[in-house]
Coordinates of C-alpha atoms in Angstrom, one line a residue:
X1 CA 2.8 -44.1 44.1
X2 CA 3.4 -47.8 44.5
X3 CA -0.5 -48.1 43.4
X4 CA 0.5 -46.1 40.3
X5 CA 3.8 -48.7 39.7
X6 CA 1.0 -51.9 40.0
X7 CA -1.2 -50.6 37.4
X8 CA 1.6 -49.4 34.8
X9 CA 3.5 -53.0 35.8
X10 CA -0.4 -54.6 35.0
X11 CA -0.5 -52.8 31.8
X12 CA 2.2 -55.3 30.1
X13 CA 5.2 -54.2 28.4
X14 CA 3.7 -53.7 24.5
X15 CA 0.7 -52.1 26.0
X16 CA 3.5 -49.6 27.4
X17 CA 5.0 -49.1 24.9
X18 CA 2.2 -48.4 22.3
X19 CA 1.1 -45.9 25.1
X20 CA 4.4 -44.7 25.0
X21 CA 5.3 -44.6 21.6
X22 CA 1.4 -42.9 20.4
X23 CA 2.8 -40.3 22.8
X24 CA 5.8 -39.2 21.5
X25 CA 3.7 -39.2 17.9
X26 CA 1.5 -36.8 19.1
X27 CA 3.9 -34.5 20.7
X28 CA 5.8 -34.7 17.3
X29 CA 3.1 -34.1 15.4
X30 CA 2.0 -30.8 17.8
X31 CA 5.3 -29.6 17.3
X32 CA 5.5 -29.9 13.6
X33 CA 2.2 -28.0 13.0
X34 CA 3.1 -25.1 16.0
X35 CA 6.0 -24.5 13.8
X36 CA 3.8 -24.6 11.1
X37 CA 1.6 -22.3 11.9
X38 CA 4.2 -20.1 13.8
X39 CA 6.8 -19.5 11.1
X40 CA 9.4 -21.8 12.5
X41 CA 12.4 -20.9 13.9
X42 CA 13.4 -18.8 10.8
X43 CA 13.0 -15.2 10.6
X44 CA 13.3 -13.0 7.7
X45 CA 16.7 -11.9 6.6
X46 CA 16.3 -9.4 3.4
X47 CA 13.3 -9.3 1.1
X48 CA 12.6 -8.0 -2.3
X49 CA 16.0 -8.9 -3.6
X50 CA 17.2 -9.5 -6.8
X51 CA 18.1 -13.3 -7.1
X52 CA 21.3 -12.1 -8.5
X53 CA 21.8 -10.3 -5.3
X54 CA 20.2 -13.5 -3.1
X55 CA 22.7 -15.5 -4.7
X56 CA 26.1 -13.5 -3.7
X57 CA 24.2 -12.5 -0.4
X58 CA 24.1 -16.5 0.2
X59 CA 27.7 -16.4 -0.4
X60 CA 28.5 -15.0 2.0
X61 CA 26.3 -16.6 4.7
X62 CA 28.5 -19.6 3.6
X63 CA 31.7 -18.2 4.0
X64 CA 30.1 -17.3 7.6
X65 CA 28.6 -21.1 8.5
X66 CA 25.6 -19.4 8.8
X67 CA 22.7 -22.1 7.3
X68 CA 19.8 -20.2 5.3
X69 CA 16.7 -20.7 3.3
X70 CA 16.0 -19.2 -0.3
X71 CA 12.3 -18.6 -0.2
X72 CA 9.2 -16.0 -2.1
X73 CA 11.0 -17.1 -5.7
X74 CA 14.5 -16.2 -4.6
X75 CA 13.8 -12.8 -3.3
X76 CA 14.1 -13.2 0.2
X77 CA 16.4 -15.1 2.8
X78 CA 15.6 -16.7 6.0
X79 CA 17.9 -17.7 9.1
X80 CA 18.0 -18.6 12.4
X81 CA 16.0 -16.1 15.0
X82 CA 19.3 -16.1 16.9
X83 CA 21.3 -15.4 14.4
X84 CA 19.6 -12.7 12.3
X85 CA 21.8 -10.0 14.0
X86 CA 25.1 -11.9 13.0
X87 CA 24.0 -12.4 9.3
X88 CA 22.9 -8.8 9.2
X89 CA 26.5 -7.5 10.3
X90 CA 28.3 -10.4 8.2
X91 CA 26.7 -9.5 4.8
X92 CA 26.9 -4.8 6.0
X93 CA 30.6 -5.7 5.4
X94 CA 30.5 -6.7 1.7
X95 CA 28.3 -3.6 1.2
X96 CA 24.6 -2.8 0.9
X97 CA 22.1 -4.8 -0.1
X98 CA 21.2 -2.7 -3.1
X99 CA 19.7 -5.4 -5.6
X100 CA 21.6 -5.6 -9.6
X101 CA 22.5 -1.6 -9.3
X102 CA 26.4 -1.0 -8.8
X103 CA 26.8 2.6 -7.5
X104 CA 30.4 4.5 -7.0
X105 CA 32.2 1.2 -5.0
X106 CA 32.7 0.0 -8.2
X107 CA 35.8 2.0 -8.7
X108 CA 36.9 0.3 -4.9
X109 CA 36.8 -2.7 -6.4
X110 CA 39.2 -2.1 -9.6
X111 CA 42.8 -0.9 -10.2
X112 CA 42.6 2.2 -12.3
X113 CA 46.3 1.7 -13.4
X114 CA 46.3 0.1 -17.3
X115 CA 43.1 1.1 -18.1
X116 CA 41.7 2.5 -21.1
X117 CA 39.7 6.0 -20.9
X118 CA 36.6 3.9 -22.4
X119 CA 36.3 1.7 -19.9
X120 CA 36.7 3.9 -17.2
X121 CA 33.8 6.2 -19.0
X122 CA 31.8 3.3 -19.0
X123 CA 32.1 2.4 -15.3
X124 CA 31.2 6.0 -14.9
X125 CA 28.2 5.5 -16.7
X126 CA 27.3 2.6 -14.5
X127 CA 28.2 3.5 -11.3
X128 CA 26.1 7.0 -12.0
X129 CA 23.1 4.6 -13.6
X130 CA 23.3 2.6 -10.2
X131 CA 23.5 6.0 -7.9
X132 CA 20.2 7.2 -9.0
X133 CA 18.1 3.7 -9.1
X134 CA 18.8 3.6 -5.4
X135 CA 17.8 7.5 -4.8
X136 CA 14.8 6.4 -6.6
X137 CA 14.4 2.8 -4.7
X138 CA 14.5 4.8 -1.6
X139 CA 10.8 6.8 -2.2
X140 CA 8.7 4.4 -0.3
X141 CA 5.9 4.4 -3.4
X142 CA 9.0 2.9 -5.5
X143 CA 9.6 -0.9 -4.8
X144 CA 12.4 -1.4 -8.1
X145 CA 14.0 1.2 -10.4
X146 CA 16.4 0.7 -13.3
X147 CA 18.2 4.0 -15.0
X148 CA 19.9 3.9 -18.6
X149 CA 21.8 7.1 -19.3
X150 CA 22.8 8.0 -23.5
X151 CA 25.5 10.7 -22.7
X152 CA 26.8 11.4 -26.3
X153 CA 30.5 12.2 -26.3
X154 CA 31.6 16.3 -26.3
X155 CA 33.8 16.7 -29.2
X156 CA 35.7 19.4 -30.3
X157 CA 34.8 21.5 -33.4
X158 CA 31.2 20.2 -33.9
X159 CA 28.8 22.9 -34.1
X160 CA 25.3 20.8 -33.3
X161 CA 25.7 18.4 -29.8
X162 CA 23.2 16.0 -29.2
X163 CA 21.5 16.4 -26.0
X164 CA 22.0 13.4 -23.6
X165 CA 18.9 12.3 -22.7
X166 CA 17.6 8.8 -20.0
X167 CA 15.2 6.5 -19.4
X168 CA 13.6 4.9 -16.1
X169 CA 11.9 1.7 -15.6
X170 CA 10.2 1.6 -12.4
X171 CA 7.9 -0.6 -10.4
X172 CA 5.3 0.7 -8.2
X173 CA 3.5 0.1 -5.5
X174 CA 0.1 1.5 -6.6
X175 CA -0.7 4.3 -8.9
X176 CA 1.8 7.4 -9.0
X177 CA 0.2 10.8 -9.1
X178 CA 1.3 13.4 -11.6
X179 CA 3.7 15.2 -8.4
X180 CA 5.4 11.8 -7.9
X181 CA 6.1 11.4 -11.3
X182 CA 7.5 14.9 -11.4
X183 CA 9.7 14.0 -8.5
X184 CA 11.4 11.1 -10.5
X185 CA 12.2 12.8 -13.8
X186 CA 13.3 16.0 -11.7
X187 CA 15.7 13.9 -9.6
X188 CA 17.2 11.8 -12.5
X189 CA 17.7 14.9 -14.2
X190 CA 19.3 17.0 -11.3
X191 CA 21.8 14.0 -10.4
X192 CA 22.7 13.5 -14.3
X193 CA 22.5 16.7 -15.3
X194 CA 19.6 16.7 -18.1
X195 CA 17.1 18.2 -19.1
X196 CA 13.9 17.0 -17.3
X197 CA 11.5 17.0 -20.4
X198 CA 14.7 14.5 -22.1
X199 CA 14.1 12.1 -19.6
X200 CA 11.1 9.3 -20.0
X201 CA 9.5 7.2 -17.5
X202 CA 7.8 3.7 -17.6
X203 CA 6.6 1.2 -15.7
X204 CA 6.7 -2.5 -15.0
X205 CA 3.6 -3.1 -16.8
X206 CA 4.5 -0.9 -20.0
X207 CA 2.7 2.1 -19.3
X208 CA 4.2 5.2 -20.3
X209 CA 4.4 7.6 -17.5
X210 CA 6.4 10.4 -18.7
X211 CA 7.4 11.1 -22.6
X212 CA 10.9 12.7 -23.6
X213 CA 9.5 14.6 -26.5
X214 CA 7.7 17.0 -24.0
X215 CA 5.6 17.8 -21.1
X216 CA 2.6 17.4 -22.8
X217 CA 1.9 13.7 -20.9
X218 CA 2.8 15.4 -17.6
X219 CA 0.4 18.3 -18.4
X220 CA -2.5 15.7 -19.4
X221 CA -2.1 13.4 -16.2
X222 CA -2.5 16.6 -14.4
X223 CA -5.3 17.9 -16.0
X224 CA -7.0 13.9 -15.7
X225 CA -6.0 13.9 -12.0
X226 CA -7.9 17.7 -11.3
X227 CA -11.1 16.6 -13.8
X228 CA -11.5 13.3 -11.1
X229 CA -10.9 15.4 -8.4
X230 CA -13.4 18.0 -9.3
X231 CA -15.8 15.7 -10.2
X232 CA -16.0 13.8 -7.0
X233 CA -15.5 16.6 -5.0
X234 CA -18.7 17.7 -6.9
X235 CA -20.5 14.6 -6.4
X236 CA -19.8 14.2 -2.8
X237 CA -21.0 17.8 -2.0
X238 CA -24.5 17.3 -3.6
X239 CA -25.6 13.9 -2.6
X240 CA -24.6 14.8 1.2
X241 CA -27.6 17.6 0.2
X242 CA -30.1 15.8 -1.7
X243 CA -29.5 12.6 0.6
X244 CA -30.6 15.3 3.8
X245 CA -33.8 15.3 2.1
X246 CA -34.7 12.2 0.9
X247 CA -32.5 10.1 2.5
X248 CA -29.7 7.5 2.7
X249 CA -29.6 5.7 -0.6
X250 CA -32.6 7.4 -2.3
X251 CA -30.2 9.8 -4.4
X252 CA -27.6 9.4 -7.3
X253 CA -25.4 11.3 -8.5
X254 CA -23.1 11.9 -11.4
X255 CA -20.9 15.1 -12.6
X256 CA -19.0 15.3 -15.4
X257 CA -16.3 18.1 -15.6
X258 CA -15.4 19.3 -19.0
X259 CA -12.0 21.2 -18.6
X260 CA -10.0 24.4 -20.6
X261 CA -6.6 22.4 -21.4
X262 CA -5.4 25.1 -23.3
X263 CA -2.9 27.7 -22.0
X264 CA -3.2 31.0 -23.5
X265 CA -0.3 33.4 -22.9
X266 CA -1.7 37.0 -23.9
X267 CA 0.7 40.3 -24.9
X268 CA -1.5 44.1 -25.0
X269 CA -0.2 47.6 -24.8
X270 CA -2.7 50.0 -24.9
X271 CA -2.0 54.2 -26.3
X272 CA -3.9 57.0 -24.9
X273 CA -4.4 60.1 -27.4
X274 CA -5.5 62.8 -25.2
X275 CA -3.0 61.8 -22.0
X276 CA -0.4 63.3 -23.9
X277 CA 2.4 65.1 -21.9
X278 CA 5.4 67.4 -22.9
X279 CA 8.6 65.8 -22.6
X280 CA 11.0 68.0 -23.7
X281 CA 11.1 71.2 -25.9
X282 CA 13.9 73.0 -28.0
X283 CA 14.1 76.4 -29.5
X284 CA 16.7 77.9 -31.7
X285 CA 17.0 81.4 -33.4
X286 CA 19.2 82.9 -36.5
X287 CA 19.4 86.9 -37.6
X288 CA 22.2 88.1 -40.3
X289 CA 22.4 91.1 -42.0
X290 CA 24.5 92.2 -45.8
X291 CA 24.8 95.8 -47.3
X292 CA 25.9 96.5 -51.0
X293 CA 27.3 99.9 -52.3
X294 CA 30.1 101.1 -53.6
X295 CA 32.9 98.8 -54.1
X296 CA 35.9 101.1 -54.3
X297 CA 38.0 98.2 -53.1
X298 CA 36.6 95.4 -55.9
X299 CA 38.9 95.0 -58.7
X300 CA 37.1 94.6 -62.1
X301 CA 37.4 95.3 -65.8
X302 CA 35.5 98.5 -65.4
X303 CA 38.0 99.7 -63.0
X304 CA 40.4 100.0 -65.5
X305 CA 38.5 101.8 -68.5
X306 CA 39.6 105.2 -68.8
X307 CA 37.4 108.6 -67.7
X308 CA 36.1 105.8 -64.9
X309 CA 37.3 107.1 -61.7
X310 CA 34.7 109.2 -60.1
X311 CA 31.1 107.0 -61.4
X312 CA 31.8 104.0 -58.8
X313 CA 31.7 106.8 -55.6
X314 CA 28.1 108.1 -56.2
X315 CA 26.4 104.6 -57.5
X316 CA 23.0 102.6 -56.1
X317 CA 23.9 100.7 -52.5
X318 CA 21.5 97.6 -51.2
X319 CA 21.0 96.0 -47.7
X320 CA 19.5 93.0 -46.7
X321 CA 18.6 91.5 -43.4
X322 CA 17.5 87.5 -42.6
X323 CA 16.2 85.8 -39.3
X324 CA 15.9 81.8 -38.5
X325 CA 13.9 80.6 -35.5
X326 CA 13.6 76.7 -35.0
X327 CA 11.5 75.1 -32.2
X328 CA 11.2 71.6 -31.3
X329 CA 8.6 70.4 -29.0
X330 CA 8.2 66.1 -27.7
X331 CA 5.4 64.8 -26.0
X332 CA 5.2 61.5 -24.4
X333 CA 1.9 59.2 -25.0
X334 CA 0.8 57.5 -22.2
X335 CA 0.4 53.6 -23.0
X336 CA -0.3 50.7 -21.0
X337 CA 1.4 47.2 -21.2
X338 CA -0.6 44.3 -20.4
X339 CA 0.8 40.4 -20.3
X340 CA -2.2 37.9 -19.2
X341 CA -1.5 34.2 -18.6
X342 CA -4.6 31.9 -18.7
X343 CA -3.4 28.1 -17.3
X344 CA -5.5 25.4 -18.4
X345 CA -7.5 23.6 -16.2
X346 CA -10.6 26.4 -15.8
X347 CA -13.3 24.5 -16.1
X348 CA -15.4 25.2 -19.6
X349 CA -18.5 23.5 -18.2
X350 CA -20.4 21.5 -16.2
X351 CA -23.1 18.1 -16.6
X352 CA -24.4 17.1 -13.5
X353 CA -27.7 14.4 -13.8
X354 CA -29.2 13.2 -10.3
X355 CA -32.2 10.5 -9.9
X356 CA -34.4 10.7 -6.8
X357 CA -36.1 7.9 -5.5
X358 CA -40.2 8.0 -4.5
X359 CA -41.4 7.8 -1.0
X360 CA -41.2 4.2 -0.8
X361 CA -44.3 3.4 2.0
X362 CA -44.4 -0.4 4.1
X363 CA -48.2 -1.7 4.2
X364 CA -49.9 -3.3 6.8
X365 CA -49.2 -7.1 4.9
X366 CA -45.5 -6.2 5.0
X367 CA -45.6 -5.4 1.8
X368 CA -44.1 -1.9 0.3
X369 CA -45.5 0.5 -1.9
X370 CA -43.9 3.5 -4.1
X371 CA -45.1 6.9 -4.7
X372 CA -43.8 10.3 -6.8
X373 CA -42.5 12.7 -4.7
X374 CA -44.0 16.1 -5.0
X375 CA -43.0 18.5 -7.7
X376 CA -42.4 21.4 -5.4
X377 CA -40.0 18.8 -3.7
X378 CA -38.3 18.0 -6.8
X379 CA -37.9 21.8 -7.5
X380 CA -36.5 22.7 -4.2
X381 CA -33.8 19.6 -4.7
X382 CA -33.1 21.6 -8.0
X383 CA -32.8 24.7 -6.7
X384 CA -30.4 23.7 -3.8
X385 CA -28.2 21.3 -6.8
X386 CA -28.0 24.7 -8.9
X387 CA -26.5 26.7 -6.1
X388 CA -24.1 23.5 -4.5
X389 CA -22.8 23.2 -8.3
X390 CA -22.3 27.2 -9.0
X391 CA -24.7 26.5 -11.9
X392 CA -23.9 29.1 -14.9
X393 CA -25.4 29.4 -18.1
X394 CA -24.3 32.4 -20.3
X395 CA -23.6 32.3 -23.4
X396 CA -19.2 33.4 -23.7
X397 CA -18.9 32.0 -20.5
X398 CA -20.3 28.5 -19.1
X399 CA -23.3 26.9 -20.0
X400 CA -24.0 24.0 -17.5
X401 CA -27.1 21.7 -17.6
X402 CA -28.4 19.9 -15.0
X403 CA -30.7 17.2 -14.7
X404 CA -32.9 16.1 -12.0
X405 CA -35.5 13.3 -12.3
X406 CA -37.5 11.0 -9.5
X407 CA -37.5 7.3 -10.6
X408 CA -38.3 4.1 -9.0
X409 CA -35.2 2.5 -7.8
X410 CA -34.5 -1.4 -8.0
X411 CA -34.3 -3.1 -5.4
X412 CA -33.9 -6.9 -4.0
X413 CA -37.4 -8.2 -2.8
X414 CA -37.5 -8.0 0.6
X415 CA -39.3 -11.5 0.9
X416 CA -36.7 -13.0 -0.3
X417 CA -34.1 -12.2 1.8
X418 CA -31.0 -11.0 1.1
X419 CA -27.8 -13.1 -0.4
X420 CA -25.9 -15.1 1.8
X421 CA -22.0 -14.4 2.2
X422 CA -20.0 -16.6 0.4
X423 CA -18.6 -18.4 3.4
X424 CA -17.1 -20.6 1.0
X425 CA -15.1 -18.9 -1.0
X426 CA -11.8 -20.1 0.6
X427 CA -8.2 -19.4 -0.9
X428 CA -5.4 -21.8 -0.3
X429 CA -4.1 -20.2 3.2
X430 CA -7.5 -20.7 4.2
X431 CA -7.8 -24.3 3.3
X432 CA -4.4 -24.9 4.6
X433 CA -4.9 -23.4 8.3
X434 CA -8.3 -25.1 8.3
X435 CA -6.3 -28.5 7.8
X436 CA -4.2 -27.7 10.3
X437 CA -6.9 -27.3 12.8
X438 CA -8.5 -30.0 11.6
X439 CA -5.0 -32.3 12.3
X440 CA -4.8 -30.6 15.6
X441 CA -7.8 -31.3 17.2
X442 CA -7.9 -35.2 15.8
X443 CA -4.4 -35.4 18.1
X444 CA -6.1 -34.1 21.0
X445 CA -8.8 -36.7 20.7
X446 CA -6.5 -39.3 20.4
X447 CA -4.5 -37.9 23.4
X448 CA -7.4 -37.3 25.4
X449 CA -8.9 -41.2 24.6
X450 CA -5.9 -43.1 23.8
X451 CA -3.5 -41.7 26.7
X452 CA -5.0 -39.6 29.0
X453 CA -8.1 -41.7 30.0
X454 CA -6.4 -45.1 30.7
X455 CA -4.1 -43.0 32.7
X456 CA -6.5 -41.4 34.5
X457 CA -8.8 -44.4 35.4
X458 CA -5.5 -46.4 36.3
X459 CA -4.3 -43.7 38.9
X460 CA -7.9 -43.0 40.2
X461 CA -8.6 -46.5 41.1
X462 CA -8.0 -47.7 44.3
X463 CA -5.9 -50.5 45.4
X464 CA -6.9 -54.1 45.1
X465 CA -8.7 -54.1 48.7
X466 CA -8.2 -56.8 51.5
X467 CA -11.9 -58.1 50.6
X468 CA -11.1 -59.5 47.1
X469 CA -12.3 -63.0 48.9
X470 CA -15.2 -61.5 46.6
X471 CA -13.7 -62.4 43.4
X472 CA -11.8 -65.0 44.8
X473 CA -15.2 -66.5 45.9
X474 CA -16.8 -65.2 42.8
X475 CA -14.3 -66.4 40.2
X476 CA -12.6 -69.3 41.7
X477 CA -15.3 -70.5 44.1
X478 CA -12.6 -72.2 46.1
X479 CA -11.4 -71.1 49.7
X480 CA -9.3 -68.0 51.1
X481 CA -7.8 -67.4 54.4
X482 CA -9.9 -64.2 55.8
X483 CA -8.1 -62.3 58.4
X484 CA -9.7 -60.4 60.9
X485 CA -8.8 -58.6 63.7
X486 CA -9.9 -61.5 66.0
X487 CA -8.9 -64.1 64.5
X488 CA -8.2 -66.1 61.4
X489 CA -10.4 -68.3 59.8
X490 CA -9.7 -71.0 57.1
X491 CA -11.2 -71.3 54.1
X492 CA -10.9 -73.7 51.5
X493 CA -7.5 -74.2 50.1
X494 CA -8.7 -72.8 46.3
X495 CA -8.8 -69.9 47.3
X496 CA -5.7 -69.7 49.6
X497 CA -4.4 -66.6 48.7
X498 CA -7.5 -64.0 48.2
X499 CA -8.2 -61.7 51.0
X500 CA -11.3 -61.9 52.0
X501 CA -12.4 -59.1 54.4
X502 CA -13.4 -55.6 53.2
X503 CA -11.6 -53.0 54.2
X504 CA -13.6 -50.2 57.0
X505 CA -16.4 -52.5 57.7
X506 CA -18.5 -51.8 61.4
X507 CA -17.8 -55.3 62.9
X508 CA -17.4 -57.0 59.7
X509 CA -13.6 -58.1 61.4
X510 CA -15.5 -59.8 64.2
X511 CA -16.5 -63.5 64.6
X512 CA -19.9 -62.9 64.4
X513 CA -19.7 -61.3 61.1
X514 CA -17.6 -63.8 59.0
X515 CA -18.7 -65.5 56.4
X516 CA -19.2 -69.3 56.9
X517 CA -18.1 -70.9 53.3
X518 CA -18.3 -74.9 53.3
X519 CA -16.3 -76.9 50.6
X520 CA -18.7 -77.2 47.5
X521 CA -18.1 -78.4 44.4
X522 CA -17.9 -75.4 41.9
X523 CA -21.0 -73.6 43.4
X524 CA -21.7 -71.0 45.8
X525 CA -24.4 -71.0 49.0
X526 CA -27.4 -69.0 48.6
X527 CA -26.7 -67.8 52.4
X528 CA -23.1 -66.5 50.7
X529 CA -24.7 -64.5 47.8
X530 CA -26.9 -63.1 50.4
X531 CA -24.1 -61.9 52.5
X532 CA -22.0 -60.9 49.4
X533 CA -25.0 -58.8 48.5
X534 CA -25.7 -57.3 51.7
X535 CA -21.4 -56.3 51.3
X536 CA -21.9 -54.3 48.3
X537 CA -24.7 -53.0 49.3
X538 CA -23.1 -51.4 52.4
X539 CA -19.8 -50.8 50.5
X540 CA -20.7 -49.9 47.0
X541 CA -17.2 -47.7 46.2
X542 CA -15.2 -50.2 46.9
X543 CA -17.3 -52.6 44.8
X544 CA -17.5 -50.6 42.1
X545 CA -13.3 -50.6 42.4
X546 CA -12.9 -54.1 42.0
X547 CA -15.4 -54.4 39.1
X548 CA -13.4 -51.3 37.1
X549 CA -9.9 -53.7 37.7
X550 CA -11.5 -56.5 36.6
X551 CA -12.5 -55.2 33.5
X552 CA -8.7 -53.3 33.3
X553 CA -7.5 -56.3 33.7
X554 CA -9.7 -58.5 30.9

């Protein structure tokens, strides 16, 4: 320890505190760049916000002394790592973070009393608007959603009503698939109670995902979305079978679908003559009969004419006699109804073209060589494409083709080797973490050279020994006092005040081993060099000690 005290005391006070000062630089800079690289202290608060929203949000951390950092173009918020539960509960009692939307609190926030029925229609409006952007904001494949509503008025005595209808800007993460889209106009239409064909749907960079007029942009994403899956489904099947026979990489394959977009909706009913059957039958019968005679009882002219009273008893009679019969006989027709339904989306035919590459040979030089395939190979691959495809060709029905043709492939000359990776092709994080590296490892140079290796070689080195009569002999060439166990000796008065004995020498503390040093005039004996000689030689560590803090101390 007190060794260690000599050789920071040696060092000199501005050597000290360079040493001193280039270390708390580097410890600086190694902090500032972990934190760099590390994130910091600051953890992530709320992201994807509106910066309307950021803003009152950081309102709120300052009503709560709670410091935080705007960052990502004012959609996110940063604060302490200790204090991210605090913020969190401080900014839940002001209400959810639900970006520009205003849902049902809105009528929380506002004294009913003196206002007029417009205005509380409109705050309707918008607190329904806001409801359903956040039902839609809360399907993970939705990352923003805006809702506008047109609910005409219902007045009285007005035959036609316009139908309300809405609208929905959304953006997406990724593509949505025909189903998704489905789900948003279904729920905007449920919650607002519309009709889900009145309701269009957009996105945030102007593609037009649903139309109000009708379903026909729904129907044709549908029928898009089955023709690509089809077709790959398609593709994939036959080149897993034509790759099985000549290889990875030697095939390729294209199918195109052509699809029946068409729904037909089909009404029949059929009559059958001879499966007629008796329903029901009714008969009816009529019989009357009349006589005519004499009509003593009819009163007529003749009656009265004198000489007439005996002619009417004995005169011609008549009878008559009439029968009705009716019958009425149903029968029922047998007929059968038929109602057939054709959705589109049968597929109307098929085009599927594969190329197969030769047989593709590596000669003895190391060069390669191509050759056809056989044609009975090439008619087998056809065969098994035909029957992987469902290959149909009638006329009425489906008329596929199919295509299949061997062709050299091209390829990268072997000779030449194959393209390098673009290891350059750095973006800016890259660049950025490669300069902090960079910055690092310079510090730990400096460290390691400018601080931790005169550190080092000061604490390794030993003490200034009792034998530094050697530099006192060598430097000064004057005399020193050289104890020994025995007994002192005096030498000259120049160098008074070196040691001169070296330490753990056999008998070098006994009279027959000093060194006998006359007064000279600035030079030193050849018998003393020889002795000083023969000393290193037998002690070379401790040598080689008084050499390193003579050149410390220069």
């Amino acid at each position: 320890m007190n060794g260690l005290l000599q050789q920071l005391s040696a060092f000199g006070v501005g050597r000290l505190a360079a040493i001193f000062g280039l270390a708390a630089g580097v410890a600086a800079a190694l902090v500032y760049f972990s934190s760099a690289v590390g994130g910091g202290s600051q953890a992530l608060l709320y992201a994807g916000l509106d910066p309307a929203e950021a803003v009152a949000t950081g309102q709120v951390l300052d009503q709560a002394n709670i410091p935080y950092e705007i960052r990502e173009g004012g959609t996110a918020l940063y604060v302490a790592r200790d204090q991210v539960d605090e913020a969190r509960v401080r900014i839940a009692t002001g209400g959810p973070i639900t970006g520009a939307s205003v849902g049902y609190e809105i009528f929380d926030q506002q004294d009913s009393f003196g206002q007029t029925s417009f205005v509380q229609n409109i705050n309707a409006k918008r607190a329904l608007e806001g409801e359903l952007a956040r039902t839609i904001q809360s399907l993970n494949y939705v990352s923003s959603a805006r809702v506008h509503l047109n609910l005409p008025e219902r007045r009285l005595f007005v035959r036609d009503q316009i139908d309300p209808t809405g609208a929905v800007t959304i953006s997406t993460r990724g593509t949505l698939n025909s189903e998704q889209i489905r789900v948003i106009r279904n729920l905007v239409a449920s919650g607002a109670g519309l009709d889900a064909n009145n309701v269009s749907i957009a996105d945030d960079r102007g593609r037009l995902l649903a139309s109000a007029s009708d379903d026909e942009t729904g129907t044709s994403l549908a029928m898009d979305e089955r023709q690509a899956s089809i077709e790959a489904q398609l593709r994939q099947n036959i080149l897993d079978i034509v790759e099985g026979v000549v290889g990875a990489g030697a095939a390729r394959v294209q199918v195109t679908a052509e699809l029946d977009r068409q729904r037909i909706e089909e009404n029949s009913q059929t009559f059958d003559p001879e499966g007629a059957v008796l329903a029901s039958r009714q008969r009816s019968e009529e019989s009357s009969s009349d006589t005519d005679g004499n009509n003593r009882n009819a009163v007529s002219a003749s009656e009265n004419l004198p000489d007439n009273g005996t002619e009417g008893e004995n005169g011609p009679t008549s009878e008559s006699n009439r029968q009705v019969s009716n019958e009425t006989v149903n029968f029922s027709i047998s007929s059968t109804r038929r109602q057939q339904v054709t959705e589109a989306g049968a597929i109307r035919r098929l085009s599927v073209a594969v190329a197969v590459d030769g047989i593709l040979e590596t000669l003895e030089d190391g060069t390669t060589q191509w050759s056809a395939r056989p044609d009975e190979q090439i008619a087998q691959i056809e065969a098994l494409v035909r029957s992987a495809m469902g290959f149909v060709d009638e006329p009425g029905v489906r008329q596929d083709t199919l295509t299949v043709s061997q062709m050299e492939f091209a390829r990268a000359d072997p000779l030449l080797g194959t393209a390098a990776a673009g290891g350059f092709s750095f973006n800016k994080n890259d660049l950025m973490r490669g300069a902090e590296i960079l910055v690092m490892f310079i510090t730990a140079m400096l460290i390691i050279f400018l601080v931790a290796r005169p550190l080092v070689k000061g604490a390794g080195s030993t003490p200034m020994p009792q034998g530094l009569a050697l530099a006192g002999a060598g430097a000064g060439g004057g005399g020193a006092m050289l104890d020994t166990p025995n007994a002192p000796t005096a030498l000259p008065s120049a160098a008074a005040d070196i040691p001169a004995a070296l330490p753990g020498g056999d008998g070098m503390g006994s009279a027959s081993s000093m060194i006998d040093i006359e007064k000279i005039d600035g030079q030193v004996k050849a018998s003393s060099i020889k002795k000083v000689v023969g000393i290193v030689e037998a002690h070379p560590e401790e040598s080689i000690s008084i050499l390193r803090s003579w050149l410390h101390e220069t």
